[in-house]
Short mmCIF file of C-alpha atoms in Angstrom, two decimals:
data_model
loop_
_atom_site.label_atom_id
_atom_site.label_comp_id
_atom_site.label_asym_id
_atom_site.label_seq_id
_atom_site.Cartn_x
_atom_site.Cartn_y
_atom_site.Cartn_z
CA MET A 1031 11.61 -11.72 4.32
CA ILE A 1032 11.30 -14.69 1.94
CA GLN A 1033 15.05 -15.36 2.10
CA GLU A 1034 14.95 -15.30 5.89
CA LEU A 1035 12.06 -17.77 5.99
CA GLU A 1036 13.88 -20.04 3.52
CA SER A 1037 17.01 -19.89 5.69
CA GLN A 1038 14.85 -21.12 8.58
CA GLY A 1039 13.78 -24.20 6.63
CA TRP A 1040 10.62 -23.06 4.87
CA ILE A 1041 10.38 -24.56 1.36
CA HIS A 1042 8.92 -22.63 -1.57
CA GLY A 1043 5.82 -24.37 -2.92
CA ILE A 1044 5.50 -26.67 0.08
CA SER A 1045 5.49 -24.62 3.26
CA LEU A 1046 6.12 -21.17 1.74
CA PHE A 1047 3.89 -19.51 -0.85
CA GLY A 1048 4.13 -15.98 -2.20
CA VAL A 1049 1.36 -13.86 -3.66
CA PRO A 1050 2.69 -11.05 -5.83
CA TRP A 1051 0.37 -8.17 -6.55
CA ASP A 1052 0.40 -4.95 -8.51
CA TRP A 1053 0.84 -2.24 -5.87
CA ARG A 1054 -0.70 0.35 -8.22
CA GLN A 1055 -4.05 -1.44 -8.23
CA SER A 1056 -6.66 -1.32 -5.50
CA MET A 1057 -5.86 -3.57 -2.61
CA CYS A 1058 -9.29 -5.09 -3.21
CA TRP A 1059 -8.61 -5.83 -6.89
CA THR A 1060 -10.32 -9.14 -7.71
CA PRO A 1061 -7.35 -10.73 -9.56
CA THR A 1062 -5.18 -10.16 -6.47
CA LEU A 1063 -7.78 -11.62 -4.12
CA ASP A 1064 -8.13 -14.60 -6.48
CA ARG A 1065 -4.33 -15.19 -6.39
CA LEU A 1066 -4.37 -15.04 -2.60
CA GLU A 1067 -7.22 -17.55 -2.44
CA ASP A 1068 -5.43 -19.84 -4.93
CA ALA A 1069 -2.24 -19.71 -2.83
CA LEU A 1070 -4.16 -20.47 0.37
CA ARG A 1071 -5.86 -23.44 -1.33
CA ALA A 1072 -2.51 -24.72 -2.65
CA ALA A 1073 -0.87 -24.38 0.76
CA ARG A 1074 -3.67 -26.33 2.41
CA GLU A 1075 -3.60 -29.05 -0.27
CA ARG A 1076 0.18 -29.49 0.13
CA ASN A 1077 -0.18 -29.70 3.90
CA ASN A 1078 -2.97 -32.25 4.36
CA GLY A 1079 -5.75 -29.66 4.56
CA ARG A 1080 -4.35 -27.94 7.64
CA LYS A 1081 -5.08 -24.26 8.16
CA VAL A 1082 -2.20 -21.95 7.26
CA ALA A 1083 -0.18 -19.27 8.99
CA LEU A 1084 -0.44 -16.18 6.77
CA VAL A 1085 2.35 -13.59 6.89
CA SER A 1086 1.94 -10.23 5.18
CA HIS A 1087 4.23 -7.23 4.87
CA SER A 1088 3.39 -3.54 4.46
CA MET A 1089 0.55 -2.95 2.00
CA GLY A 1090 0.11 -6.71 1.67
CA ALA A 1091 -1.64 -6.55 5.03
CA LEU A 1092 -4.25 -4.25 3.52
CA VAL A 1093 -4.79 -6.82 0.78
CA VAL A 1094 -5.38 -9.41 3.53
CA LYS A 1095 -7.81 -7.09 5.32
CA CYS A 1096 -9.76 -6.66 2.11
CA PHE A 1097 -9.71 -10.44 1.57
CA MET A 1098 -11.09 -10.92 5.09
CA ALA A 1099 -13.89 -8.44 4.38
CA ARG A 1100 -14.79 -9.82 0.95
CA ARG A 1101 -14.26 -13.55 1.58
CA PRO A 1102 -14.72 -14.00 5.33
CA GLU A 1103 -15.93 -17.61 5.25
CA PHE A 1104 -12.95 -18.80 3.23
CA PHE A 1105 -10.51 -16.80 5.36
CA GLN A 1106 -11.90 -18.37 8.53
CA GLU A 1107 -11.79 -21.83 6.95
CA ALA A 1108 -8.22 -21.51 5.60
CA VAL A 1109 -6.22 -19.31 8.01
CA GLU A 1110 -5.15 -20.35 11.50
CA THR A 1111 -2.91 -17.34 12.22
CA TRP A 1112 -2.24 -14.04 10.48
CA ILE A 1113 0.98 -12.13 11.15
CA SER A 1114 1.16 -8.60 9.81
CA ILE A 1115 4.57 -6.93 9.59
CA ALA A 1116 5.06 -3.15 9.20
CA ALA A 1117 1.55 -2.58 7.91
CA PRO A 1118 -0.09 0.82 7.40
CA HIS A 1119 -3.31 -0.29 9.11
CA GLN A 1120 -4.19 3.33 9.96
CA GLY A 1121 -3.11 4.61 6.54
CA ALA A 1122 0.23 6.07 5.51
CA SER A 1123 1.62 9.21 7.02
CA ALA A 1124 0.92 12.51 5.33
CA LYS A 1125 4.65 12.86 4.69
CA ILE A 1126 4.88 9.81 2.41
CA PHE A 1127 1.58 10.70 0.77
CA MET A 1128 2.88 14.18 -0.06
CA GLU A 1129 6.08 12.64 -1.40
CA PHE A 1130 3.93 10.57 -3.76
CA LEU A 1131 1.99 13.63 -4.86
CA GLN A 1132 5.13 15.69 -5.34
CA GLY A 1133 6.82 13.00 -7.40
CA TYR A 1134 8.86 10.87 -5.00
CA ASN A 1135 10.19 7.98 -7.10
CA LEU A 1136 11.31 5.74 -4.22
CA GLY A 1137 14.93 6.15 -5.30
CA ASN A 1138 14.27 4.51 -8.67
CA ILE A 1139 16.79 5.82 -11.20
CA VAL A 1140 14.67 4.63 -14.14
CA ILE A 1141 11.52 6.61 -13.29
CA GLY A 1142 11.82 10.37 -12.99
CA ALA A 1143 9.98 12.37 -10.34
CA GLU A 1144 7.31 13.67 -12.75
CA ALA A 1145 6.58 10.16 -14.09
CA ALA A 1146 6.37 8.88 -10.50
CA LYS A 1147 3.89 11.65 -9.69
CA VAL A 1148 1.65 10.75 -12.64
CA LEU A 1149 1.87 7.07 -11.75
CA SER A 1150 0.94 7.77 -8.13
CA LEU A 1151 -2.00 10.00 -9.02
CA GLU A 1152 -3.43 7.23 -11.18
CA ALA A 1153 -2.88 4.41 -8.69
CA PRO A 1154 -5.95 3.50 -6.59
CA ALA A 1155 -3.74 2.03 -3.87
CA VAL A 1156 -2.25 5.46 -3.12
CA TYR A 1157 -5.70 6.80 -2.29
CA GLU A 1158 -6.44 3.75 -0.16
CA LEU A 1159 -3.36 4.65 1.89
CA LEU A 1160 -4.84 7.96 3.06
CA PRO A 1161 -4.75 8.15 6.86
CA GLN A 1162 -7.92 7.12 8.62
CA GLU A 1163 -10.05 9.84 10.15
CA ASN A 1164 -9.33 8.75 13.72
CA PHE A 1165 -5.56 8.43 13.17
CA GLU A 1166 -3.51 9.86 16.06
CA TRP A 1167 -0.61 11.90 14.64
CA GLN A 1168 2.71 11.86 16.48
CA GLU A 1169 3.57 15.01 14.54
CA GLN A 1170 0.87 17.17 12.95
CA PRO A 1171 0.77 16.90 9.14
CA TYR A 1172 1.90 19.74 6.95
CA ILE A 1173 2.59 20.53 3.33
CA ALA A 1174 5.92 22.13 2.47
CA LEU A 1175 6.47 23.83 -0.87
CA GLN A 1176 9.99 24.55 -2.04
CA TRP A 1177 10.16 27.08 -4.88
CA LYS A 1178 12.95 27.26 -7.45
CA ASN A 1179 14.08 30.61 -6.02
CA GLY A 1180 14.72 28.93 -2.66
CA THR A 1181 11.59 30.22 -0.92
CA ARG A 1182 9.89 27.65 1.27
CA GLN A 1183 6.28 27.76 2.45
CA VAL A 1184 4.83 25.38 5.03
CA TYR A 1185 1.09 24.98 5.45
CA GLY A 1186 -0.12 23.40 8.67
CA GLU A 1187 -3.46 22.10 9.90
CA THR A 1188 -4.23 25.47 11.46
CA GLY A 1189 -4.24 27.13 8.04
CA GLY A 1190 -1.28 29.39 8.77
CA THR A 1191 1.92 29.50 6.79
CA THR A 1192 5.52 29.89 7.82
CA GLY A 1193 8.51 30.87 5.71
#
């Protein structure tokens, strides 16, 4: 996304500012919110005090939502427009959450599945991605267990199992 914005004429440090954050931490982690506020202040200073257009992607949108809740006056003062791209506003799907719990390593060849599972279980952000209570499922959630002997069990919302 940054490369695309740069190709459209946005200039890093002048009209384009990034706010990295540790995805394992809570999306409301104070150091992250401080970095976002610092970036918003810098963007306004470099642009004659004008309000900014804030663009977030994926879980970054949840950081912005937390920022809005914790620092509403500053958000209103600093942000003209907020664009959220591919954000899990309703929480992540049960499928990806189960992949985290079962050790999905996002295709990373350095981290094994078991290490990814431990990392996920200890990351507050994973819990903050749980689907909201009023989330409307396109497909009902389920848990599928695949045993070493090839047996597969699927547990659905109704409590029944299939083989």
